[in-house]
Amino acid sequence: MAAYEVEGIFTDILDRAKVLDPANTREWFDKLKVVHLAGGELGIGCPDEATVRFMRTNCRDAFTRAAQQITGHLVSVDFDVDTEKKPSSPDQRAAAALRLHPDYTFENFVVGPSNRLAHASCVAVSQSLGNTYNPLFIYGSSGLGKTHLLHAVCFEAHKKSDGAVIQFLSCEEFVNRFISAIEEGNLPGFQSQFRTVDMLVIDDIQFLREREHSQEEFFHTFNALYNNGKQIILSGDSPPGKIPSLEERLISRFNWGLVARIDPPSYETRIAIVQKKARVRGLKISDDIAEYVARKVQANIRELEGALTTIYAIATTTGKDITLELARTALDGQIKLAARHISITDIIEVVTRHFDVRLTDLQSKKRSQSITQPRQICMYLARSLTRHSLEEIGGHLGGRDHTTVMHACNKITLARDADPEISALLNELTRQITSPATA
Ligand code: ADP
Ligand code: MG
């Protein structure tokens, strides 16, 4: 096939994939390149590691289906960094190892009165590690942008400070890595890994457990870094003094630097966020719809995004134009649910009962379909019915990481849209979860 033909086919595949999964479409899709298309394989080149990971986690299904529909053959799809742009220096490989989300940059972060201080302090820190606010502690309720800001700091610090060694991980990962180091008898390895960095960023520090060795270890890591003028950034769901499991000596250290709060966004900020999110996805949204969504969803930005996704998903699956009327219908059901307080335990109870599986199976490493499907459905329902973060949901289901949860949610969303039976099942489970206990 001539090169121009391959390019033409790839353009069609790209267009089809956008229609199949608008929620995971990004404006930078036009930077993707076809590397090869032959022998039932489609290789797609991405600008960097962050986009490769995003594509592999979120877009493989849509691209596979698109490729099969356009070519009429079975095609397997994979993504990799463009060979010309392959990370060559240790420095670039280190950036890849940070596993940053391509959406979570300063550029994509909308600044308003509710997050101005947190944003400004993150920008300041990223420009000069260890020299402005140290430690920097960002706190706020779930879904208000803490993780987004931490990713953005890492992106920026990496760009700015040549060769700076950055460690960025969730608190849970820190604890798990500490535990494995103990089990493997390699505590010195763990210590040198964390005590020699230029910046340590730990998300959701409220998961540090009381009276456990990991908290003690973290304390010493903190001291070693702080005394050497290295940057420390932490996030939590409350200010240091209000996190019950934290020891006094850590609380006082966290208060040495700057503690910045993020509040729920104002109406104007919410409108700007909806518009920004639509732009990042390469979607158009009229002002009246952005205003409508911003009025409907008030407390949590993750839900704001979910609302936008719902509207686009309904528009594409029904083939209708996005009007205010459609947005209204799409959101009505969803918003009512969000008002009730639902816990992950409620969800797990209903799902395990329906599928006749045990919670321990869902938490285990078992990968048979009879266990994976209920597990993924739990993740999907927890995502749509509660305000827990991907990390928190993964934590309830056997300590799985956020990319696993994201993948599960995408998979179930696709299944729901493609298969009326799944859609009916999800509705029924949702009904059982949201109606007062009857069993
Ligand atoms: P948290 O870690 O506080 O629970 P996240 O950082 O995961 O919240 O944010 C949830 C979602 O909301 C993410 O998709 C994030 O991009 C988005 N978000 C939060 N705040 C903003 C903002 N100010 N501008 C744009 N997107 C935001
Ligand atoms: Mg978070």
Short mmCIF file of N, CA and C and ligand atoms in Angstrom, two decimals, residues 104 108-110 115 141-148 273 277 301-302 305, ligand 1:
data_model
loop_
_atom_site.label_atom_id
_atom_site.label_comp_id
_atom_site.label_asym_id
_atom_site.label_seq_id
_atom_site.Cartn_x
_atom_site.Cartn_y
_atom_site.Cartn_z
N TYR A 104 -3.36 16.44 32.96
CA TYR A 104 -3.18 17.16 34.22
C TYR A 104 -1.99 18.11 34.18
N ASN A 108 -4.12 23.12 31.54
CA ASN A 108 -5.51 22.63 31.58
C ASN A 108 -6.19 22.89 32.92
N PHE A 109 -5.53 23.58 33.80
CA PHE A 109 -6.11 23.83 35.13
C PHE A 109 -6.72 25.23 35.16
N VAL A 110 -7.99 25.31 35.49
CA VAL A 110 -8.67 26.61 35.54
C VAL A 110 -8.48 27.22 36.93
N ASN A 115 -9.16 28.10 44.23
CA ASN A 115 -7.91 27.32 44.18
C ASN A 115 -6.69 28.17 43.87
N SER A 141 -11.50 18.62 49.64
CA SER A 141 -12.31 17.41 49.48
C SER A 141 -11.96 16.72 48.18
N SER A 142 -12.51 15.54 48.05
CA SER A 142 -12.26 14.72 46.86
C SER A 142 -12.81 15.42 45.61
N GLY A 143 -12.05 15.32 44.53
CA GLY A 143 -12.54 15.81 43.24
C GLY A 143 -12.36 17.30 43.02
N LEU A 144 -11.49 17.95 43.80
CA LEU A 144 -11.31 19.39 43.63
C LEU A 144 -9.99 19.77 42.96
N GLY A 145 -9.22 18.77 42.53
CA GLY A 145 -8.04 19.12 41.72
C GLY A 145 -6.69 18.93 42.38
N LYS A 146 -6.63 18.23 43.51
CA LYS A 146 -5.32 18.05 44.18
C LYS A 146 -4.38 17.21 43.31
N THR A 147 -4.87 16.06 42.88
CA THR A 147 -4.01 15.19 42.08
C THR A 147 -3.60 15.89 40.78
N HIS A 148 -4.54 16.60 40.19
CA HIS A 148 -4.24 17.34 38.95
C HIS A 148 -3.05 18.30 39.19
N ILE A 273 -14.40 25.62 33.75
CA ILE A 273 -13.87 24.25 33.76
C ILE A 273 -14.59 23.38 32.71
N LYS A 277 -12.66 21.54 29.77
CA LYS A 277 -12.71 20.09 29.59
C LYS A 277 -13.19 19.73 28.20
N ILE A 301 -15.66 18.50 40.95
CA ILE A 301 -15.30 18.72 39.55
C ILE A 301 -15.29 17.41 38.77
N ARG A 302 -14.99 16.32 39.48
CA ARG A 302 -15.02 15.03 38.80
C ARG A 302 -16.42 14.76 38.26
N GLU A 305 -17.14 16.79 35.16
CA GLU A 305 -16.58 16.13 33.99
C GLU A 305 -17.43 14.95 33.58
P1 ADP B 1 -8.66 15.27 43.84
O1 ADP B 1 -7.29 14.70 43.70
O2 ADP B 1 -8.69 16.54 44.62
O3 ADP B 1 -9.68 14.29 44.33
P2 ADP B 1 -8.48 15.45 40.98
O4 ADP B 1 -7.21 16.20 40.85
O5 ADP B 1 -8.44 14.00 40.69
O6 ADP B 1 -9.14 15.71 42.40
O7 ADP B 1 -9.55 16.19 40.04
C1 ADP B 1 -10.75 15.56 39.61
C2 ADP B 1 -11.02 15.99 38.18
O8 ADP B 1 -11.34 17.37 38.16
C3 ADP B 1 -9.81 15.82 37.29
O9 ADP B 1 -10.21 15.35 36.05
C4 ADP B 1 -9.24 17.22 37.17
O10 ADP B 1 -8.62 17.43 35.91
C5 ADP B 1 -10.47 18.07 37.30
N1 ADP B 1 -10.18 19.38 37.89
C6 ADP B 1 -10.14 19.70 39.19
N2 ADP B 1 -9.89 21.01 39.35
C7 ADP B 1 -9.76 21.54 38.13
C8 ADP B 1 -9.51 22.85 37.62
N3 ADP B 1 -9.34 23.88 38.43
N4 ADP B 1 -9.44 23.03 36.29
C9 ADP B 1 -9.63 21.97 35.46
N5 ADP B 1 -9.88 20.72 35.86
C10 ADP B 1 -9.95 20.49 37.18
#
